[in-house]
Short mmCIF file of C-alpha atoms and ligand atoms in Angstrom, two decimals:
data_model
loop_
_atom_site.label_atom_id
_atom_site.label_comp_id
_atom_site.label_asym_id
_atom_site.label_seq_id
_atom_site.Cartn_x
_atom_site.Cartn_y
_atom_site.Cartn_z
CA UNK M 115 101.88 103.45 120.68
CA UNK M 116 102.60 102.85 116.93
CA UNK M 117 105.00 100.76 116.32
CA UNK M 118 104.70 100.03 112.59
CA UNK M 119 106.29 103.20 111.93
CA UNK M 120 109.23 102.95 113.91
CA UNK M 121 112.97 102.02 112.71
CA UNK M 122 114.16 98.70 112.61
CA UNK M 123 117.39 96.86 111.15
CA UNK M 124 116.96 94.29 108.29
CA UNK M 125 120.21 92.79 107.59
CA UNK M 126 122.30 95.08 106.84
CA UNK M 127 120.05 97.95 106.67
CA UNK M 128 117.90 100.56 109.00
CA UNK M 129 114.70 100.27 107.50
CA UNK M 130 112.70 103.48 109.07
CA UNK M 131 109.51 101.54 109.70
CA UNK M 132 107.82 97.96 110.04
CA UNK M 133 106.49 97.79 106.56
CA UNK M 134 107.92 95.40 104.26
CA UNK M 135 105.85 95.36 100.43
CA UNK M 136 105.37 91.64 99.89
CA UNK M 137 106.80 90.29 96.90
CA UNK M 138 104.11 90.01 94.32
CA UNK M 139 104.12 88.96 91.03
CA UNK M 140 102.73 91.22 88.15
CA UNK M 141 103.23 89.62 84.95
CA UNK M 142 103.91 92.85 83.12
CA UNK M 143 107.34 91.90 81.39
CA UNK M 144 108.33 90.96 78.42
CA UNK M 145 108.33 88.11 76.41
CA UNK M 146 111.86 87.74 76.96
CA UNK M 147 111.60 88.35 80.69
CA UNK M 148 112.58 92.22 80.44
CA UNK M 149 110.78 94.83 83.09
CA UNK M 150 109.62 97.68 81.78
CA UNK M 151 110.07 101.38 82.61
CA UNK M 152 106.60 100.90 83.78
CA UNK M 153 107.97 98.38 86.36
CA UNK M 154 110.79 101.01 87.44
CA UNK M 155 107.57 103.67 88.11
CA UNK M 156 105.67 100.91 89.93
CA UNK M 157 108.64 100.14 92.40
CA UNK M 158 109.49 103.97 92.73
CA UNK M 159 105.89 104.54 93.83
CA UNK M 160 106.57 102.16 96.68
CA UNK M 161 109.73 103.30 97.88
CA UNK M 162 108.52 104.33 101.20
CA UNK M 163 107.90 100.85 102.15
CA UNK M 164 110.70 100.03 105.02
CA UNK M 165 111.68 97.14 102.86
CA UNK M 166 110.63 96.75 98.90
CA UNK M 167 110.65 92.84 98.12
CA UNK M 168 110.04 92.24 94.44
CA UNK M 169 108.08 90.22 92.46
CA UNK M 170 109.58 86.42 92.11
CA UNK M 171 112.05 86.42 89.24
CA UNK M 172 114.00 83.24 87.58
CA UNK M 173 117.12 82.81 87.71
CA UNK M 174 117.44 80.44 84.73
CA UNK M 175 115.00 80.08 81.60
CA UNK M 176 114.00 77.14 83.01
CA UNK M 177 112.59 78.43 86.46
CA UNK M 178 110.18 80.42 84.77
CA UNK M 179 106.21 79.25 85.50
CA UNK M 180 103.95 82.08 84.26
CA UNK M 181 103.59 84.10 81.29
CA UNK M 182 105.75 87.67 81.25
CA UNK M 183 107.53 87.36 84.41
CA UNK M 184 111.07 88.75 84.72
CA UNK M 185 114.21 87.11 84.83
CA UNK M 186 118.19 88.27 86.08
CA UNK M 187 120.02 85.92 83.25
CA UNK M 188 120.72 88.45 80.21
CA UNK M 189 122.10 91.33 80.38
CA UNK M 190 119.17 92.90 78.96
CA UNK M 191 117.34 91.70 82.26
CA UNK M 192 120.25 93.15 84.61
CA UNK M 193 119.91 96.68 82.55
CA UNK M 194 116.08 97.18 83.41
CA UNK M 195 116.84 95.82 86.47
CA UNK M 196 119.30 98.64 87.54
CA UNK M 197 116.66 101.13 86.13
CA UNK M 198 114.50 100.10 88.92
CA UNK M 199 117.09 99.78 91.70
CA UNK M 200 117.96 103.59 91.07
CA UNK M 201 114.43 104.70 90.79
CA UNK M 202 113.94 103.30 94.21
CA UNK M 203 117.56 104.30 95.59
CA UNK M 204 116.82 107.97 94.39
CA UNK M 205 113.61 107.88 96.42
CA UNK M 206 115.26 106.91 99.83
CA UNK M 207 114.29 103.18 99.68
CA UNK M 208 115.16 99.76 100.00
CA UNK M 209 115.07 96.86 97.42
CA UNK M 210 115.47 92.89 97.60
CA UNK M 211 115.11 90.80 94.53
CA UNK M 212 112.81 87.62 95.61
CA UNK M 213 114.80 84.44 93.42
CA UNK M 214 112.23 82.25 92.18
CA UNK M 215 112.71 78.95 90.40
CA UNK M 216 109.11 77.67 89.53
CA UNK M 217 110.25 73.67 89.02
CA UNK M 218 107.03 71.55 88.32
CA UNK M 219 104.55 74.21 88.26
CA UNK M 220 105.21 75.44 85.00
CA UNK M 221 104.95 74.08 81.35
CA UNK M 222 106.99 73.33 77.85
CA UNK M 223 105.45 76.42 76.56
CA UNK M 224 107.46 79.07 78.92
CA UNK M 225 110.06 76.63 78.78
CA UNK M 226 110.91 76.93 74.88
CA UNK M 227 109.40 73.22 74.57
CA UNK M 228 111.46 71.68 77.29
CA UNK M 229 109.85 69.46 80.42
CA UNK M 230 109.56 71.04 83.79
CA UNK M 231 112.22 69.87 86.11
CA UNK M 232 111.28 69.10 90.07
CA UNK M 233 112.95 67.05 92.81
CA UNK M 234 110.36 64.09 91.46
CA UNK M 235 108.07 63.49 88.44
CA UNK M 236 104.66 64.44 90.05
CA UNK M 237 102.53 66.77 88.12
CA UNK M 238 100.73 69.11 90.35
CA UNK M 239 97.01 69.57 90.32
CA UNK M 240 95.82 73.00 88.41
CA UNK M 241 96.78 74.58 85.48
CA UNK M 242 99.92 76.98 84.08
CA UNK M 243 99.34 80.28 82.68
CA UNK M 244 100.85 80.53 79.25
CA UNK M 245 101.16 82.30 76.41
CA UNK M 246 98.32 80.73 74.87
CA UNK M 247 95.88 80.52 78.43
CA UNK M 248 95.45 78.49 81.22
CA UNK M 249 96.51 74.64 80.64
CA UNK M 250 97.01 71.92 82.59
CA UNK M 251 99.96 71.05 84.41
CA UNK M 252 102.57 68.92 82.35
CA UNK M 253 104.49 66.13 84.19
CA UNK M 254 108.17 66.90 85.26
CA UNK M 255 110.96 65.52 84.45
CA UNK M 256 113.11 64.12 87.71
CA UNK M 257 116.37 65.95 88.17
CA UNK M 258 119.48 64.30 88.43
CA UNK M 259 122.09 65.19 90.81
CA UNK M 260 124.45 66.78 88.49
CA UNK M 261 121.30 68.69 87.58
CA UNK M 262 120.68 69.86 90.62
CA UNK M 263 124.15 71.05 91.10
CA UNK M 264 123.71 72.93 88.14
CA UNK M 265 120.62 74.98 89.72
CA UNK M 266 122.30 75.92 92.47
CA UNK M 267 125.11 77.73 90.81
CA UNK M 268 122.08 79.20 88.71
CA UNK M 269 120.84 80.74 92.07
CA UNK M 270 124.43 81.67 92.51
CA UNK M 271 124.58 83.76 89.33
CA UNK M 272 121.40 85.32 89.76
CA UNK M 273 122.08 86.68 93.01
CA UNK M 274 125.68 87.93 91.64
CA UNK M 275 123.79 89.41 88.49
CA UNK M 276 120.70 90.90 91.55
CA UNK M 277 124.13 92.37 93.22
CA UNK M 278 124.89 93.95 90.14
CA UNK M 279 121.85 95.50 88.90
CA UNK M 280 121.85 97.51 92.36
CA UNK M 281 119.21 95.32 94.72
CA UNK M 282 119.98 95.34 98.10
CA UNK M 283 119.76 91.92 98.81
CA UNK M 284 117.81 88.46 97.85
CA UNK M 285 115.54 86.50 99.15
CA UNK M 286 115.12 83.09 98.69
CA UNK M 287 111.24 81.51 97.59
CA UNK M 288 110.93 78.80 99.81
CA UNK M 289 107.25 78.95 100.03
CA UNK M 290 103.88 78.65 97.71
CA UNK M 291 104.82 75.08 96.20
CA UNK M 292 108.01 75.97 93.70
CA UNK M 293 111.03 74.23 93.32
CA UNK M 294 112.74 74.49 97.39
CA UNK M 295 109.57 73.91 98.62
CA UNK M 296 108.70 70.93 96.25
CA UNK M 297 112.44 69.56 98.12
CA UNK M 298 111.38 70.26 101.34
CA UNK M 299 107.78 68.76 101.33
CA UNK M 300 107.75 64.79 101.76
CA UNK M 301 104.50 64.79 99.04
CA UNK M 302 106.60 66.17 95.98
CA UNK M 303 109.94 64.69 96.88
CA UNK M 304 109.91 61.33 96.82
CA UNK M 305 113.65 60.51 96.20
CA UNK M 306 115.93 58.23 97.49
CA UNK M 307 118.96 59.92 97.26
CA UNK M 308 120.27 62.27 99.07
CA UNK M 309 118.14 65.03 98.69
CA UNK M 310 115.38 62.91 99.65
CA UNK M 311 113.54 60.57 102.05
CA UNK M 312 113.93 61.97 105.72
CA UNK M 313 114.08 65.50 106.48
CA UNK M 314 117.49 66.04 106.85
CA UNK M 315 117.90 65.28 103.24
CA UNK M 316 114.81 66.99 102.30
CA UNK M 317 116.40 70.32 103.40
CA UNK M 318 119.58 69.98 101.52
CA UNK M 319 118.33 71.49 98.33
CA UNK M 320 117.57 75.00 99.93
CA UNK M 321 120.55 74.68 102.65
CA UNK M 322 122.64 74.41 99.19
CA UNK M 323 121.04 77.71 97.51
CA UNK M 324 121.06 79.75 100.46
CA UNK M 325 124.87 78.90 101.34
CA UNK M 326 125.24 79.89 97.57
CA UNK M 327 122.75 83.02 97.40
CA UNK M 328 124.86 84.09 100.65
CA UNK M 329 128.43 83.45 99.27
CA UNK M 330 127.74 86.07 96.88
CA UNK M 331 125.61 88.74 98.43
CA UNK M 332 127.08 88.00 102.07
CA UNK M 333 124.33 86.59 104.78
CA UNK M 334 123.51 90.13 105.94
CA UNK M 335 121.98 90.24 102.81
CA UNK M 336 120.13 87.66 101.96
CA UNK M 337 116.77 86.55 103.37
CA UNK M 338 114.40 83.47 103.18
CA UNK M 339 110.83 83.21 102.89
CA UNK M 340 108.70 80.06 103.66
CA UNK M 341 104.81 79.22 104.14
CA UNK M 342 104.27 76.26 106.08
CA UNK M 343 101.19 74.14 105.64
CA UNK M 344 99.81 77.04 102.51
CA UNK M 345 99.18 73.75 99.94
CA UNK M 346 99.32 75.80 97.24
CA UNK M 347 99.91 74.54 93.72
CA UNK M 348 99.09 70.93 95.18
CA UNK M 349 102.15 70.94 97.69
CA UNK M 350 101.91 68.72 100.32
CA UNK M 351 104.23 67.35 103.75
CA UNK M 352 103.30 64.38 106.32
CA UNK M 353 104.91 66.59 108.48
CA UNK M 354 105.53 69.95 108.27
CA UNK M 355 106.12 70.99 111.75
CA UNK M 356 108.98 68.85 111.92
CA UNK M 357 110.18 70.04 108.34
CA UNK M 358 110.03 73.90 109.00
CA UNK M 359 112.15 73.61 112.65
CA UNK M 360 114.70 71.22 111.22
CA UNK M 361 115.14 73.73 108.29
CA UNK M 362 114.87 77.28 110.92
CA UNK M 363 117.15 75.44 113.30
CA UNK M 364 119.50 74.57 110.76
CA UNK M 365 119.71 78.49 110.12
CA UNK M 366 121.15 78.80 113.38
CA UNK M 367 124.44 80.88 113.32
CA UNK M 368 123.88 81.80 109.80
CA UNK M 369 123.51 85.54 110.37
CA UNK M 370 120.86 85.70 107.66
CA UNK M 371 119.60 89.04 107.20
CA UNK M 372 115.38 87.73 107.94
CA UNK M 373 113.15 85.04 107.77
CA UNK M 374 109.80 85.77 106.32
CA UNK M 375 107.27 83.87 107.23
CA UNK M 376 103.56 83.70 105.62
CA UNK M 377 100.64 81.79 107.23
CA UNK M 378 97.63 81.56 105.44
CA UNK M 379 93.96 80.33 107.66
CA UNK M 380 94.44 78.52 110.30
CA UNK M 381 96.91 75.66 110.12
CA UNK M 382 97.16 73.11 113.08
CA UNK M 383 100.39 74.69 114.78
CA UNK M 384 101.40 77.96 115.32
CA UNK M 385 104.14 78.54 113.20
CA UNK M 386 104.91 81.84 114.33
CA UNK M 387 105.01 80.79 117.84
CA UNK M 388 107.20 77.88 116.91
CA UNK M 389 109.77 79.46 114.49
CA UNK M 390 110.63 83.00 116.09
CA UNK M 391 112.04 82.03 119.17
CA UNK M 392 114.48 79.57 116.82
CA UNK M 393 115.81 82.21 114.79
CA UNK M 394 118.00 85.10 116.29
CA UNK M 395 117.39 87.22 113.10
CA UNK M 396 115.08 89.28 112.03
CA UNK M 397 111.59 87.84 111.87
CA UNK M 398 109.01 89.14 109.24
CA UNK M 399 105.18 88.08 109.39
CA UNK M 400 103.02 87.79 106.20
CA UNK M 401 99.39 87.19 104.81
CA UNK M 402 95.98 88.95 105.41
CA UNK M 403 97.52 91.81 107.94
CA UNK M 404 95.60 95.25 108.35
CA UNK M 405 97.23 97.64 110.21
CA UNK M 406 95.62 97.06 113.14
CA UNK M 407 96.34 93.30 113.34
CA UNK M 408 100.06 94.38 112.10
CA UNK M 409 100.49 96.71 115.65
CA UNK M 410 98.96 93.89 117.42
CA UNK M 411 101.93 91.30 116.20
CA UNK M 412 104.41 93.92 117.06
CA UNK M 413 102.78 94.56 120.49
CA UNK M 414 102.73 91.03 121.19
CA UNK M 415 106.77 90.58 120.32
CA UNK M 416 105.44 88.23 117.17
CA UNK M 417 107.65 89.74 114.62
CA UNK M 418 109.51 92.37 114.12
CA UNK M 419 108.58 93.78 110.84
CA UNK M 420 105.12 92.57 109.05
CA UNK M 421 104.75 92.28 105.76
CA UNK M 422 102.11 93.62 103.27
CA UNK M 423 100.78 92.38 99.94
CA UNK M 424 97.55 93.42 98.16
CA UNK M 425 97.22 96.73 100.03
CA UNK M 426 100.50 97.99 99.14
CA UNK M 427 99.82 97.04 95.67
CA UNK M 428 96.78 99.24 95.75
CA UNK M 429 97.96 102.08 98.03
CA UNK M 430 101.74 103.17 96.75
CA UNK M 431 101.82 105.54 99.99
CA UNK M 432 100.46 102.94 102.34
CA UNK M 433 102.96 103.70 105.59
CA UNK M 434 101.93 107.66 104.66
CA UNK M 435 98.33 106.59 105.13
CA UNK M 436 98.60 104.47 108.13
CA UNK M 437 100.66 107.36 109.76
CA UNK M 438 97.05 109.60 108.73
CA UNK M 439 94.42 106.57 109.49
CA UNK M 440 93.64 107.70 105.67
CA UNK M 441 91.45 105.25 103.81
CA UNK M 442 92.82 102.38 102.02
CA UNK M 443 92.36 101.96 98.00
CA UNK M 444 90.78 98.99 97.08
CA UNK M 445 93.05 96.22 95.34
CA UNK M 446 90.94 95.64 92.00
CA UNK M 447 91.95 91.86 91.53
CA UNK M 448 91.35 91.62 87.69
CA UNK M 449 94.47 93.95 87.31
CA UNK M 450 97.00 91.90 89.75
CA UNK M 451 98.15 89.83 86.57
CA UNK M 452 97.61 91.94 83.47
CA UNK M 453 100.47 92.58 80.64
CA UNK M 454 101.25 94.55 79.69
CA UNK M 455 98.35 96.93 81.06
CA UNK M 456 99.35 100.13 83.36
CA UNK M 457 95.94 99.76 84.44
CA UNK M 458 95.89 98.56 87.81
CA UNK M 459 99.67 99.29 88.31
CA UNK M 460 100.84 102.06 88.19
CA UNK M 461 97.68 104.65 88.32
CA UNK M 462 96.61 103.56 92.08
CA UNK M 463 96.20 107.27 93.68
CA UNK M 464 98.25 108.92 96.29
CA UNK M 465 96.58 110.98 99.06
CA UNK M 466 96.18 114.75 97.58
CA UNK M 467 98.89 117.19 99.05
CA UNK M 468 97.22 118.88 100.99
CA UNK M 469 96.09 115.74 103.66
CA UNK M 470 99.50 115.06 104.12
CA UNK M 471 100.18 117.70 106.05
C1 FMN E 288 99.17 89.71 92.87
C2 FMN E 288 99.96 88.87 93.83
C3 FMN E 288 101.12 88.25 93.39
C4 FMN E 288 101.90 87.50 94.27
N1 FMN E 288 103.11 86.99 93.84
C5 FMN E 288 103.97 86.45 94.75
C6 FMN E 288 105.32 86.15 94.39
O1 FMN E 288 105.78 86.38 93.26
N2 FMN E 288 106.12 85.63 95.36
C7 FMN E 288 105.66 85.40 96.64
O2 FMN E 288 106.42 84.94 97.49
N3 FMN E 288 104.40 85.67 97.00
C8 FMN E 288 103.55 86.22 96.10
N4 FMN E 288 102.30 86.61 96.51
C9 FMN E 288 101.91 86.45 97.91
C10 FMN E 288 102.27 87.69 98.72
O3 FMN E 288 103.67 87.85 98.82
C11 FMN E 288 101.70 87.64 100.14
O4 FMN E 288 102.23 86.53 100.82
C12 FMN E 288 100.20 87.54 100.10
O5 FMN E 288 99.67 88.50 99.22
C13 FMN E 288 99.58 87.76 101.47
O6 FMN E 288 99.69 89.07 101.88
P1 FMN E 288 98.41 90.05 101.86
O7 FMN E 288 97.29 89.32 102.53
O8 FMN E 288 98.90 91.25 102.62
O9 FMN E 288 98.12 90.36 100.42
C14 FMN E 288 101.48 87.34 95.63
C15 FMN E 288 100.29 87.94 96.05
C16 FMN E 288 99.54 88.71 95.18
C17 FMN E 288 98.31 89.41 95.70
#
């Protein structure tokens, strides 16, 4: 029997099925991090999802790392914001704001000339995408501790200003190689203070945001997502098994309203099998599902709610379809990061009326 397309709770919420839209980043604001109305017709499209996580979004100026992504700083930001949160709202759904402060992989030129800032000065491997194209990584600066302090009110803020502009909840980037991940991995934190050396220490920087992220959305609300062993953007850890349990036993107690957790390939542990029976919350599973793999996970107790990316960017109906066994729209990749284009956004085709019956 399906399960995909039954209830379950999320926090705070009923979510009527097992479909969560992974946050994805589109790069269709503006240049002063503003979302378009096109961005409130995207999300609206998607509202069916059981849970709508958006695109990453900075909290601060400085945690942006690609070239017209949104922000939740200026008012201007919380105003387009709430446009979308209502669109979504009016349609029955469900939206989280995903915060996401880039750190190191980023450059001066989305940073109005400034240095990236990251737990240590390592520059990551690969390149930024910028106003003016790809270019290579620039070395960050190494953030003091009065620094850091400062960041973690920013995350404070931003979920207060998220609240605001009518999201449901937050969730916490923790995954992919930005800033809490560049804490929590031994290879891109190499201080020796203490938000560095062992892991205990390593873990401090997103124990610190969540506690704040929570304060002002309540823990009910507020949801974390990691990706153990992904490497991406040149993130690396000696040891991640022991990283991810200290950190998901740590939760422990927290009431936190999911951890989302994305595996990528085939890392040495299985992270799934070692991290859901450690958290009492809700457990969401990520990265290269298809519906039949997703009722498989379910079947097998895995998760509770799975989480989709590219094929809910391509199909805006996508629980409507898997309720049919309709065919999927292919996600045309050249469109995933294209401002301010509606091309590959917001023209993806519903199924026609009449095979919804
Ligand atoms: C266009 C695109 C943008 C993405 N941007 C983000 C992002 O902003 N934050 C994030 O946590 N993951 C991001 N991801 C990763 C997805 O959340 C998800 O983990 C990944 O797509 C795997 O799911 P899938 O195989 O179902 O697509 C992005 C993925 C895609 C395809």
């Amino acid at each position: 029997m399906s399960q995909l397309l039954t209830p379950v709770r999320i926090g705070r919420y009923m979510a009527p099925n097992r479909l969560v839209m992974a946050p994805m980043t589109r790069s269709r604001a503006d240049g002063d991090g503003v979302p378009s109305d096109m961005t409130v017709t995207y999300y609206a499209q998607r509202a069916s999802a059981g849970l709508i996580i958006s695109e990453g979004v900075f909290p601060s100026a400085m945690g942006k790392g690609y070239v017209h992504t949104p922000g939740i700083e200026t008012q201007a930001q919380v105003a387009a914001w709430k446009k979308v949160t209502e669109a979504v709202h009016a349609r029955g759904g469900r939206i989280f704001m995903q915060v996401m402060h880039c750190g190191r992989v980023s450059h001066p030129s989305l940073l109005n000339g400034e240095t990236p800032v990251a737990p240590s000065a390592i520059r990551p491997e690969g390149q930024a995408w910028t106003p003016v194209g790809q270019v290579d990584f620039a070395t960050p600066r190494e953030l003091s501790v009065l620094e850091i302090a400062g960041i973690v009110e920013d995350y404070r803020r931003a979920t207060r200003r998220a609240i605001e502009a009518g999201f449901d909840g937050v969730e916490l980037h923790a995954a992919s190689g930005y800033l809490p991940e560049q804490f929590l991995s031994s290879g891109s934190n190499q201080r020796q203070d203490a938000y560095g050396g062992p892991v205990v220490n390593r873990v401090r920087f997103v124990l610190g945001v969540l506690e704040a992220m929570v304060s002002e959305a309540g823990a009910d609300r507020v949801g974390i997502k990691i990706s153990p062993e992904m490497n991406y953007n040149s993130i690396t850890d000696a040891a991640p098994e022991e990283t991810y349990t200290h950190l998901v036993d740590r939760l422990k107690g927290w009431g936190l309203a999911y951890l989302h957790v994305a595996v990528f390939g085939t890392p040495k542990v299985d992270y799934h099998a070692l991290l859901r029976p450690r958290f009492e919350g809700t457990y969401l599973i990520g990265g290269g599902l298809t519906q039949d793999s997703a009722e498989g996970v379910l079947a097998e107790g895995k998760a509770d709610a799975t989480v989709f990316g590219s094929a809910f960017l391509a199909n805006p109906d996508l629980p409507e379809r898997f309720r049919l066994g309709a065919t999927l729209n292919t996600p045309d990749r050249s469109t995933f990061f294209a401002p301010p284009a509606a091309k590959g956004y917001i023209d993806y085709p519903t199924l026609p009326v009449a095979e919804r019956a």
